[in-house]
XYZ file of C-alpha atoms in Angstrom:
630
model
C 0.000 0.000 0.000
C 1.609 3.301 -0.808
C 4.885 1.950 -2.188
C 5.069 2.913 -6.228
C 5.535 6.573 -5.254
C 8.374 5.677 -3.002
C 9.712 3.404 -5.726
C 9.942 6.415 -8.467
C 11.143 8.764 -5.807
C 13.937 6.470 -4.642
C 14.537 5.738 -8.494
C 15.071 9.306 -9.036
C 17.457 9.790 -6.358
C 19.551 7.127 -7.356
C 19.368 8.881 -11.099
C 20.773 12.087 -9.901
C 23.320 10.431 -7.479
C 24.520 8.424 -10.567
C 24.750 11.351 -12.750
C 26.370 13.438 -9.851
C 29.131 10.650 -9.331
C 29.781 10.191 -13.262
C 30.033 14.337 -13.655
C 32.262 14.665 -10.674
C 34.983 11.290 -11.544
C 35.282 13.252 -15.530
C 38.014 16.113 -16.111
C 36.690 18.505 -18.889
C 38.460 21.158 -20.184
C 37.026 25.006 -20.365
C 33.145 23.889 -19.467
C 30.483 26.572 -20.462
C 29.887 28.754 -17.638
C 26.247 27.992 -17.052
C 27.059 23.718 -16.669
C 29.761 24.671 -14.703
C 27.593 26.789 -12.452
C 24.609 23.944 -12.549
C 27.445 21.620 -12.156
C 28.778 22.977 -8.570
C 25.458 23.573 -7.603
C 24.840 20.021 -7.735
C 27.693 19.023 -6.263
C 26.992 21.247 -3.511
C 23.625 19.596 -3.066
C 25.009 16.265 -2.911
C 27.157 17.299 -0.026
C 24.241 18.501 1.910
C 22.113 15.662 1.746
C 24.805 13.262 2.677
C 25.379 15.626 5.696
C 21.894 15.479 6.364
C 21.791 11.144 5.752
C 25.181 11.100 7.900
C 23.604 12.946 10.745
C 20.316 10.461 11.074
C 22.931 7.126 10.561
C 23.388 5.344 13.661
C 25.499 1.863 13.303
C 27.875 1.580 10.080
C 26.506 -2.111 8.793
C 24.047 -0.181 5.976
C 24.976 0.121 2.415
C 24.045 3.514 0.268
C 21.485 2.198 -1.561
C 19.126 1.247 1.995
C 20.349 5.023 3.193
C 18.993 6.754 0.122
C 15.516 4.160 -0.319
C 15.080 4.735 3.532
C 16.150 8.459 2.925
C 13.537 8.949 0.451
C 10.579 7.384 1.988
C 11.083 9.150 4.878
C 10.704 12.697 3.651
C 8.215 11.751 0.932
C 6.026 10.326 3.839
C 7.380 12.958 6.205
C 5.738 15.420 3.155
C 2.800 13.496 3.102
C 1.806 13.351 6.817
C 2.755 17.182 7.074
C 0.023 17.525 4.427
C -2.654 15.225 5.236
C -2.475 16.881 9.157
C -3.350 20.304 7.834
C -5.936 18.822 5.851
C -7.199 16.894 8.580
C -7.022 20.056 10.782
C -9.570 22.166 8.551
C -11.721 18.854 8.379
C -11.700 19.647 11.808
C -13.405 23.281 11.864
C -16.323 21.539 10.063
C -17.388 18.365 11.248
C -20.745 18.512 10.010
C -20.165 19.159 6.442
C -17.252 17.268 5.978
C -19.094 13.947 7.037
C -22.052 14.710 5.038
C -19.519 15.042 1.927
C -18.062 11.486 3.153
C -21.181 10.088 3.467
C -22.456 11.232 -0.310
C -19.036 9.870 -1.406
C -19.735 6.325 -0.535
C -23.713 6.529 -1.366
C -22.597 8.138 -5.191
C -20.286 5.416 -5.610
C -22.795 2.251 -4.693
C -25.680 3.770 -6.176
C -25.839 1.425 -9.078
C -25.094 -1.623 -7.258
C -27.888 -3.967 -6.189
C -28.204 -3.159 -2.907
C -27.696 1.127 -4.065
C -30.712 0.662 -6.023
C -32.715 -1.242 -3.313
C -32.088 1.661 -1.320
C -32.239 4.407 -3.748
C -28.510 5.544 -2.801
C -28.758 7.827 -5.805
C -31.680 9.990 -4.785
C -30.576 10.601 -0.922
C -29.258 13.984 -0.727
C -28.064 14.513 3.012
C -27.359 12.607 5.764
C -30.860 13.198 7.098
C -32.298 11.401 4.530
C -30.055 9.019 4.605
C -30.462 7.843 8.372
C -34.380 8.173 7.835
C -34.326 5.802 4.326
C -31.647 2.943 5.689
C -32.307 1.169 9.089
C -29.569 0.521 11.237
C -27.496 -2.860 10.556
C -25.496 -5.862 11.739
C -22.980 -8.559 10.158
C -26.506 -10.688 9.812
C -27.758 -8.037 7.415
C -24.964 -8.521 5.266
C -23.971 -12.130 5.267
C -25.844 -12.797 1.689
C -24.406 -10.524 -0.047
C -20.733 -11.259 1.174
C -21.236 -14.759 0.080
C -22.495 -13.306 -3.493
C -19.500 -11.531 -3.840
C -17.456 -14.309 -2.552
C -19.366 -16.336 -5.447
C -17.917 -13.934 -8.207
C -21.144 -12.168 -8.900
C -20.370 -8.193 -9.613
C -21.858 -5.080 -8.270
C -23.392 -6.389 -5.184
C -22.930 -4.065 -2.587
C -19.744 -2.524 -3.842
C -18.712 -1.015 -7.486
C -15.583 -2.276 -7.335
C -14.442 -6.248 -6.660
C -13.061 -6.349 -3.122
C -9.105 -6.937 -3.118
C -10.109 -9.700 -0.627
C -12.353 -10.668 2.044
C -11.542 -10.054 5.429
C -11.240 -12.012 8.478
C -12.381 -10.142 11.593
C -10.431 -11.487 15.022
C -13.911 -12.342 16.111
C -13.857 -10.896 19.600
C -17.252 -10.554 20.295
C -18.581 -13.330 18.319
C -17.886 -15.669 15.482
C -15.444 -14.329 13.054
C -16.731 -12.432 10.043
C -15.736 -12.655 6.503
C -16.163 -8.526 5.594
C -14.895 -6.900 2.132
C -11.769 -4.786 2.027
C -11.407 -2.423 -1.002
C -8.643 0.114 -2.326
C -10.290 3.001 -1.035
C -9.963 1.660 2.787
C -6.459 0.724 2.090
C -5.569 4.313 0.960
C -7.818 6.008 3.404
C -5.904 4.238 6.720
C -2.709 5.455 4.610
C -2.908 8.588 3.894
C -5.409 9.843 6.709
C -4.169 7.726 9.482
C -0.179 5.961 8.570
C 0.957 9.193 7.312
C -0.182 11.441 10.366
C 0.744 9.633 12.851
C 3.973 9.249 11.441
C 4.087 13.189 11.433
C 2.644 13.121 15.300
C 5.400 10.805 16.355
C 8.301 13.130 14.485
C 6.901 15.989 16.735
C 6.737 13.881 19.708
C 9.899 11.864 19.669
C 12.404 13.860 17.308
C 14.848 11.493 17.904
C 12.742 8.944 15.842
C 13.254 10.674 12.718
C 16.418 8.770 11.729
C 17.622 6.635 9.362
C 17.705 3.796 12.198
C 16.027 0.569 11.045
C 12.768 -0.930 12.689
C 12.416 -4.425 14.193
C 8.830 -5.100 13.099
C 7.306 -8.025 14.604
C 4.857 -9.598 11.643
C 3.870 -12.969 10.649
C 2.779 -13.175 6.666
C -0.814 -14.990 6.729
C -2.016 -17.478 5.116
C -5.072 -16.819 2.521
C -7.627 -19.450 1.317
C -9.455 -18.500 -2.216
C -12.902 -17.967 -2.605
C -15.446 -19.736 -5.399
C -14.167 -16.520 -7.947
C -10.665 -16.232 -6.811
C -10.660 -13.866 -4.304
C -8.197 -14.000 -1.890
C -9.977 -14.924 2.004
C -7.953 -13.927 5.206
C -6.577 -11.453 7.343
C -6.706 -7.376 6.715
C -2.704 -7.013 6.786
C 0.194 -6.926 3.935
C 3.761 -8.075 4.433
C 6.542 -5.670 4.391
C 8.391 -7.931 1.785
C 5.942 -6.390 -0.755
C 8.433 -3.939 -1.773
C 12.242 -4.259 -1.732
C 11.761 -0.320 -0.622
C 9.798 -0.345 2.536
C 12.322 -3.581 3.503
C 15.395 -1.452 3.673
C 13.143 0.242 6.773
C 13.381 -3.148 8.200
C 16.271 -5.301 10.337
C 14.056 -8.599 9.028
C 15.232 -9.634 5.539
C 12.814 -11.009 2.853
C 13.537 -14.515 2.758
C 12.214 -14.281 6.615
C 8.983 -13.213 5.591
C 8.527 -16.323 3.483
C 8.699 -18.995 6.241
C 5.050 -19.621 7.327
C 5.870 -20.977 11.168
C 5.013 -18.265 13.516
C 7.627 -19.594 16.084
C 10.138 -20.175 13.312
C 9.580 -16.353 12.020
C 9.671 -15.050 15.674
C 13.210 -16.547 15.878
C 14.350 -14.788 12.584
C 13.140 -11.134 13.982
C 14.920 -11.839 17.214
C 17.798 -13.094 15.656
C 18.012 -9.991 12.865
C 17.248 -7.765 15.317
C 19.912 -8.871 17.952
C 22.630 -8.618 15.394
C 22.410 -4.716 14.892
C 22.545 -2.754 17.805
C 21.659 0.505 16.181
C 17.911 -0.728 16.170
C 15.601 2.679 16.983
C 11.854 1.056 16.927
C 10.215 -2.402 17.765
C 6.720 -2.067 16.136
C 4.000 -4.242 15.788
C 0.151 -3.984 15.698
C -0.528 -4.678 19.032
C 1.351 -4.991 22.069
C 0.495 -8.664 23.008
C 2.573 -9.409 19.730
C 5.870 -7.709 21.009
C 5.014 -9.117 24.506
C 5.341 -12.639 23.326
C 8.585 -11.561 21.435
C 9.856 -11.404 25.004
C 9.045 -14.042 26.354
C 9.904 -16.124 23.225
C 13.729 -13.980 23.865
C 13.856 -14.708 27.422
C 13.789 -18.511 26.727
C 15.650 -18.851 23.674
C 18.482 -16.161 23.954
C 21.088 -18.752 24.343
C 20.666 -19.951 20.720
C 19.967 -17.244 19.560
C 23.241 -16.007 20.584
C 25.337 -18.899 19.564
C 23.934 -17.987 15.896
C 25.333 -14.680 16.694
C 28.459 -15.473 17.210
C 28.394 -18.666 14.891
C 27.477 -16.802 11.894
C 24.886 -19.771 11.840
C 20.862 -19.981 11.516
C 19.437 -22.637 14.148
C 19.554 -26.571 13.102
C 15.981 -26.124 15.170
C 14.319 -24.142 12.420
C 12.012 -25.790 9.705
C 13.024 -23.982 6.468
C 13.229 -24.808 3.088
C 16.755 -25.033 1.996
C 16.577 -22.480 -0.700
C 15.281 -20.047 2.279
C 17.814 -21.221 4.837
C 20.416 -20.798 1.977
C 19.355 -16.899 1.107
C 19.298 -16.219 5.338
C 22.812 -17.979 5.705
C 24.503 -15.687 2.906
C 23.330 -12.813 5.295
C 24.977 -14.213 8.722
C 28.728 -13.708 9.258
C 30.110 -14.866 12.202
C 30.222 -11.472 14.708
C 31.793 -12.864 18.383
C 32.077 -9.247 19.632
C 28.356 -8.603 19.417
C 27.645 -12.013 20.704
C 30.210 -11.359 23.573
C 27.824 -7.719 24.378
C 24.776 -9.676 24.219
C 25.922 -12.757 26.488
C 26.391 -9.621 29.225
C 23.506 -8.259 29.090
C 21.254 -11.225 29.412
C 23.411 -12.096 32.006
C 22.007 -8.855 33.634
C 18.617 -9.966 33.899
C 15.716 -8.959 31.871
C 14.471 -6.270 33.204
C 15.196 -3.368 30.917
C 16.481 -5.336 28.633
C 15.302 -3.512 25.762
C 17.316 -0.244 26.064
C 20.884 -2.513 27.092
C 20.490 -4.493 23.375
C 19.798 -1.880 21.493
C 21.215 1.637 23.499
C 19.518 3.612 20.696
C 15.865 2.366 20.663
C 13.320 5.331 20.624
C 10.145 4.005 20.709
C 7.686 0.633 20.822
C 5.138 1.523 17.931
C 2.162 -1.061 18.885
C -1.455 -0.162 20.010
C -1.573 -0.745 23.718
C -5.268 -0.122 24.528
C -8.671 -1.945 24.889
C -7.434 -5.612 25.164
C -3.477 -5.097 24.467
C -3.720 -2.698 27.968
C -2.097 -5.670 30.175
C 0.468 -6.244 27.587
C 1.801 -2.179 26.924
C 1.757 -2.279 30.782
C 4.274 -5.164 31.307
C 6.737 -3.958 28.979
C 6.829 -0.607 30.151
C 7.082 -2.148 33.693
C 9.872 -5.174 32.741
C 11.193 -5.416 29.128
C 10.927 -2.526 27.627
C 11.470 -0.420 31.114
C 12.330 3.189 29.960
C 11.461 3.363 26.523
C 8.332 5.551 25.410
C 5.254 3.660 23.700
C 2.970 5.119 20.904
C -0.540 3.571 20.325
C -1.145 5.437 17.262
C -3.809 4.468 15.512
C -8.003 3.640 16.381
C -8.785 0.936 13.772
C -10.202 -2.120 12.803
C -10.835 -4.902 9.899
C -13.558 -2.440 9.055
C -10.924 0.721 8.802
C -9.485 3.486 9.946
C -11.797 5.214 13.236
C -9.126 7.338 14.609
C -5.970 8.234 15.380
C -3.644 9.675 18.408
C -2.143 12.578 17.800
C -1.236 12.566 21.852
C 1.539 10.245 21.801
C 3.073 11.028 24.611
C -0.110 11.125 26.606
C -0.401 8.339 28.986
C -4.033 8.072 28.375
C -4.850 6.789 24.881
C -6.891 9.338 22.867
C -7.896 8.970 19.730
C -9.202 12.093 17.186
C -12.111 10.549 14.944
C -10.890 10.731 11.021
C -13.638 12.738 9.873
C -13.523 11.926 5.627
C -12.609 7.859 6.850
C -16.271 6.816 7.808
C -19.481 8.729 8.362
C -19.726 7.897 12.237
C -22.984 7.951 14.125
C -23.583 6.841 17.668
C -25.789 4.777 20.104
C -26.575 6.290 23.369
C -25.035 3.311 26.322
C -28.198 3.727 27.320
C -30.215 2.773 24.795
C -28.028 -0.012 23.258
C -30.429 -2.840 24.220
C -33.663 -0.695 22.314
C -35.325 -2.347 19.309
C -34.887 0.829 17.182
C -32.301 3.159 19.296
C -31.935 7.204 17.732
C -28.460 7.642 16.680
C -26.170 11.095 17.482
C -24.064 12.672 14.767
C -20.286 13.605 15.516
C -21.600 17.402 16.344
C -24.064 16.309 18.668
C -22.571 14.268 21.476
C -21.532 14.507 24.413
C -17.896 15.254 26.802
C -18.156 12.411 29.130
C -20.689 10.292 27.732
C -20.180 6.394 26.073
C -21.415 5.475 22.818
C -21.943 2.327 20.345
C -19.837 3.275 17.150
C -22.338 2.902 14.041
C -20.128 3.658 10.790
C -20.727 4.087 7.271
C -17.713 2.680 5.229
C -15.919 2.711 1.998
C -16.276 -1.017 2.045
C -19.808 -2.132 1.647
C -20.733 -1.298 5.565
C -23.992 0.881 5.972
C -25.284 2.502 9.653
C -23.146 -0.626 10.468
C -23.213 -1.641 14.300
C -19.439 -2.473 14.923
C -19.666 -3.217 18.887
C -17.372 -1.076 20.380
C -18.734 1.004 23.129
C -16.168 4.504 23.459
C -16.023 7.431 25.984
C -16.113 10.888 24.464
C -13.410 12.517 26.395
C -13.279 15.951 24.485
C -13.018 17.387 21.187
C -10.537 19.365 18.618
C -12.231 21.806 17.277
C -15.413 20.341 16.538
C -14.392 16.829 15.970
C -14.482 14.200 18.960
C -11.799 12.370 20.783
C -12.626 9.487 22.040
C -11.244 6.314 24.521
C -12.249 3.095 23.608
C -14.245 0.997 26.500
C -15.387 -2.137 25.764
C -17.183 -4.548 23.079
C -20.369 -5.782 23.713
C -19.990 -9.162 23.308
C -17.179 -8.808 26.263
C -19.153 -8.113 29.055
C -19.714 -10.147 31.867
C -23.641 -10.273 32.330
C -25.265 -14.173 34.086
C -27.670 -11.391 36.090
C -28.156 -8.111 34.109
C -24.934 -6.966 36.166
C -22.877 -5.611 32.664
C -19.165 -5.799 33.974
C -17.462 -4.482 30.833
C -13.888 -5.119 30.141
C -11.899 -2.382 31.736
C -14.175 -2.450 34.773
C -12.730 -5.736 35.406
C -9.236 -5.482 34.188
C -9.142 -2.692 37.062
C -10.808 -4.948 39.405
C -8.144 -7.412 38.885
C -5.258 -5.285 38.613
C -6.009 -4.236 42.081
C -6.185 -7.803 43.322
C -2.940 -8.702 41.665
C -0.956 -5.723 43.623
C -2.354 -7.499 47.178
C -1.095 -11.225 46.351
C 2.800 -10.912 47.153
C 5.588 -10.948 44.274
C 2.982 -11.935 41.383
C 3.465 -10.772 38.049
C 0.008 -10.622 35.646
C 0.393 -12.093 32.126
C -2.681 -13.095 31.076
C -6.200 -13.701 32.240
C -9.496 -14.336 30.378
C -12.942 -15.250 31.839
C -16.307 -17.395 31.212
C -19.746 -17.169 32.792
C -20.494 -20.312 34.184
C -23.466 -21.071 32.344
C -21.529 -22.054 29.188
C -19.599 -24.737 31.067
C -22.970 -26.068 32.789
C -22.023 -29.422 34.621
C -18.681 -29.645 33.715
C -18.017 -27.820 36.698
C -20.929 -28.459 39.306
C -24.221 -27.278 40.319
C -24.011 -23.741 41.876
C -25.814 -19.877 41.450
C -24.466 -18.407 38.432
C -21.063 -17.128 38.896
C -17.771 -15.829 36.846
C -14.922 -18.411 36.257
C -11.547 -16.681 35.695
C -8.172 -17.900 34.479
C -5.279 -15.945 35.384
C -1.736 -16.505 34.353
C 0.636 -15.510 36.777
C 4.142 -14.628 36.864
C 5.890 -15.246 40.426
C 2.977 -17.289 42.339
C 2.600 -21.245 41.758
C -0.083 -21.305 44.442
C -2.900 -18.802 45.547
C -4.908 -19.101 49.329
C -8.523 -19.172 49.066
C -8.323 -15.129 50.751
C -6.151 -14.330 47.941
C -8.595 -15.724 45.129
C -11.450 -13.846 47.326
C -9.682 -10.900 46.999
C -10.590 -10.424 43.451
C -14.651 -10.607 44.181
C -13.918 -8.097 46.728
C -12.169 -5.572 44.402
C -14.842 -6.062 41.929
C -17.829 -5.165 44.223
C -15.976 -2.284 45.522
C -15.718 -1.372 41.350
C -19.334 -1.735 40.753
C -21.995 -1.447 43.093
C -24.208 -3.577 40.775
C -22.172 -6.682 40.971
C -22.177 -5.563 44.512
C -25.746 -5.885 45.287
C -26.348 -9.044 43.096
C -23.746 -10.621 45.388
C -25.179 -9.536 48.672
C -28.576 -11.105 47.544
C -26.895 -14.276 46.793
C -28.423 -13.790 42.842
C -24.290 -14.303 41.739
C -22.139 -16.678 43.329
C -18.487 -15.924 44.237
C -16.176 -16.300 41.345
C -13.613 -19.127 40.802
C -10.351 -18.429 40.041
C -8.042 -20.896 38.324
C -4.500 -20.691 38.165
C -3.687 -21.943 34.707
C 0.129 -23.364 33.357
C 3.176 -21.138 32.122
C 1.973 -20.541 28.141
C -1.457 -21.844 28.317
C -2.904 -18.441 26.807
C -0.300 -18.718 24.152
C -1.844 -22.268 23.303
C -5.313 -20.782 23.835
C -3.982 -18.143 21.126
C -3.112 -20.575 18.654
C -6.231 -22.276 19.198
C -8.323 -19.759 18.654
C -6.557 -18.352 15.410
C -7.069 -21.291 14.132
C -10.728 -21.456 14.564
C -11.382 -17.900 13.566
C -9.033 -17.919 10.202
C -6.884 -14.719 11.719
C -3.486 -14.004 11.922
C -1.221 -13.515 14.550
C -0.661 -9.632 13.078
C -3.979 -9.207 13.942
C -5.426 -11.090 16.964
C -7.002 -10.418 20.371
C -7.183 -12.251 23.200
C -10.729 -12.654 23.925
C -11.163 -11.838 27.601
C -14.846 -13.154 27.900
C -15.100 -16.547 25.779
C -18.279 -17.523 24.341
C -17.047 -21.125 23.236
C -17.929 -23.986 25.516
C -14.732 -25.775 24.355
C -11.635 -22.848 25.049
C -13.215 -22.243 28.699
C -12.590 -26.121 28.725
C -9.250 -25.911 27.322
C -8.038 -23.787 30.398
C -9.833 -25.256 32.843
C -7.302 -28.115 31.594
C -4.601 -26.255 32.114
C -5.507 -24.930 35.527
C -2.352 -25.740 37.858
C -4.576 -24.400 41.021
């Protein structure tokens, strides 16, 4: 996405650096005076951009080509985001119009697609008219005609053939097969990549260097539909374009083993040998998390490869790939020798000892991936700064933070993205709830997002519930909450996600020396006898760091911070109408099991999962309850 205007503009470069070199190796006799002038002039150029490339180097293991491609993206992006935030900045002054002008966009584009014409797209001439003509929706409402498209049949629901059919994570539900198109991929570019980018140059000079990035991504796997379409995940690999992989310490061949584990080991390992490294990013937080963990226990080989010049016997890799990652190891005993120390060290902070000039972790570290941004700043990563930048989902771009170094994730809503309306919390449960338009809610108040999409979605319920927090100008900022489908509810109670993330955060700092990793719960009635008779009640599993055992007043500790969280839960438990919740201690890695599990029941990624912290399968409460260790 984005990468043929960075391919010309790092073609031209290298054009006028050839042509520079060749004019300035030549001895000519008695030049004109005007090439002579155009001549130094050039040559005085030259010298200032490699200052300018010489002052952003860090490390001295990067040829001239990667400098000038990296070089070049960087300002043309840098150009771009400058661009798009004064743009976005005006959209800002008027909300109203500039939604109604995004809405007409998408209804003028669909109109002569089946479902434009059953809804007359073509004759709606506001967003009044709109909201009065087309009733709000679900993924049920658009199931058939996903499937049609997925058939091969044309001008369904969209103008344009989808450039594949997306896999949602499937949080709050079954996973969803929804259409991405080439307007959502340049809209999440251009109004959220390329902004954010610009918000993080503001807030973290430092980052704008020519140091490379340790991304953390896992190419997917894609199934074809009955017409050829390609079915999976909502993410493209980095080794699209030679380019954007000179912005990388991963090489290609890497990107082109399909084991997650085995990939993991190849960032790690490409990553450990350059210690001028300046980001780790990743989509979420849970997916650099796990990089940790996975370093913690395999540093020692990963070191020996270091020092060997070697890639692991351990790996599964076709011999032409091991071959291509081979010709890029050379034996390096003096970095091996540095890294042996600093593991030795302990892990804690371990981040900023391997790589001395890291800047940043570039992962969204809200909503579910809270518990994972939290442990690396507290343990891994100790020291660094974080960025969540962006508000999005298989559906697109929502918003982005233009806060970054705000502990408190904000998020502005993209205006010319989606047309956004929203459901009143209080009337989510109504058979036809009255939506609010971005002008007309409220500071303080949480809302349903319903969006209107450049991908086929129309007054389109999404299920996440956010918290207007303030605006800019007159567009809203918003923190996300919850999703619907993960609240905990066996009595009407509604304990939402972050009520009881803070409910058990608190318990965690009263048992002595444990460490949180991961948790998720289940209301009992999905389980039924499996685990006895009893008033309904929450079961929870909780990975722990530090603790093998927990006392009966420890697991009661939890209930107790959770009715002093909600006075709801509260009274339902003084009645006796909710039983006390059971905790379960679960095994070392059982979440990462459950994780692999899961993905593989919901067709996602690992670029692009969530750990589901209220499961609605029968069989993954069952799965932990296996692993429970107390």
């Amino acid at each position: 996405m984005g990468c043929s205007w960075i391919g010309v503009a790092v073609s031209l470069c290298f054009a006028v650096f050839s042509v520079a070199v060749a004019v300035s190796g030549q001895t000519l006799a008695m030049p004109p005076p005007l090439p002579t002038a155009v001549g130094v002039l050039s040559l005085a150029g030259m010298a200032l951009l490699w200052r300018d490339i010489s002052s952003k180097v860090k490390g001295d293991k990067r040829t001239l080509g990667s400098l000038l491609s990296q070089y070049v993206a960087v300002k043309a992006v840098g150009w771009l985001g400058r661009r798009q935030r004064k743009k976005l900045e005006a959209d800002t002054l008027k909300v109203k119009q500039v939604q109604e002008e995004t809405l007409l966009k998408r209804l003028r584009k669909n109109a002569d697609t089946f479902y434009g014409r059953k809804y007359d797209f073509r004759s709606i001439e506001d967003a009044a008219g709109f909201r009065a003509r087309h009733p709000i929706t679900t993924y049920g409402d658009y199931r058939e005609f996903i499937e049609r498209v997925a058939a091969g049949e044309e001008k369904v629901i969209i103008a344009e053939k989808p450039l594949i059919l997306a896999m949602t994570s499937g949080t709050s539900g079954p996973s969803a097969m929804l259409l991405s198109t080439k307007d959502t991929n340049t809209d999440f570019f251009l109004q959220g990549v390329t902004v954010c980018l610009e918000a993080m140059r503001q807030a973290f000079p430092e980052s704008d260097s020519l140091q490379r990035t340790t991304k953390f991504f896992y190419t997917p796997t894609f199934r074809q539909s009955e017409a050829g379409i390609p079915i999976g995940p909502n993410s493209s690999t980095p080794a699209s374009s030679r380019h954007i992989l000179n912005l990388y310490t991963t090489p290609a061949p890497a990107f082109e083993v399909p084991s997650e584990k085995d990939t993991l080991y190849l960032h790690l390992l490409f990553a450990l040998k350059d210690p001028s490294v300046g980001t780790l990013e990743s989509n979420f937080a849970s997916t650099v998390f796990y990089a940790f963990t996975a370093l913690q226990e395999r540093w020692q080989e990963l070191v020996e490869d270091v020092e060997r010049g070697t890639i692991s016997s351990s790996l599964t890799l076709e011999p032409k790939v091991r071959s291509r990652l081979e010709a890029l190891m050379k034996p390096d005993a003096e970095r091996a020798a540095q890294l042996r120390a600093h593991f030795h060290e302990g892990f804690g902070g371990i981040a900023k000892r391997l790589w001395p000039h890291l800047n940043l972790v570039l992962a969204v570290d809200s909503g579910s991936n809270q518990i994972y941004g939290e442990m690396l700043r507290e343990h891994y990563c100790r020291g660094v700064p974080f960025y969540s930048p962006f508000y999005a989902a298989t559906e697109g771009l929502i918003g982005v933070n233009l806060w970054p170094q705000e502990p408190d994730r904000r998020y502005l809503l993209c205006p010319r993205s989606m047309f956004c309306e929203f459901l009143p919390e209080s009337s989510l449960d109504e058979e036809t709830p009255q939506t609010l338009l971005m002008e007309e809610v409220k500071e303080g108040e949480s809302y349903e997002l319903v969006i209107t999409n450049a991908s086929g979605l129309f007054r389109y319920r999404i299920g996440d519930i956010v918290k207007v927090t303030g605006f800019h100008n007159q567009c809203p900022i918003v923190e996300f909450q919850y999703r619907r489908g993960q609240m905990l509810n066996v009595r009407g109670e509604k304990v939402s996600e972050a009520l009881f993330l803070g409910a058990l955060k608190n318990a965690v700092a009263q048992w002595p020396g444990a460490q949180l990793v991961d948790y998720s719960c289940a209301e009992s009635g999905i389980l039924g006898d499996s685990i006895g008779g009893s008033d309904p009640h929450y079961q929870v599993f909780i990975e722990l760091k530090g603790v093998r055992n927990l006392t009966e007043e420890q697991r009661y500790k939890l209930d107790i911070c959770l009715q002093k969280d909600s006075a709801v839960y509260k009274s339902f438990r003084i009645k006796g109408s909710i039983g006390s919740m059971r905790v379960q201690l679960v095994s070392e890695g059982a979440f990462k099991e459950l994780q692999r599990k899961m993905m593989a029941y919901t067709s996602t990624s690992a670029n692009t999962f969530k750990m589901h912290r209220v499961l609605r399968r029968k069989e993954y409460a069952e799965f932990l309850l296996g692993k429970t260790v107390s």
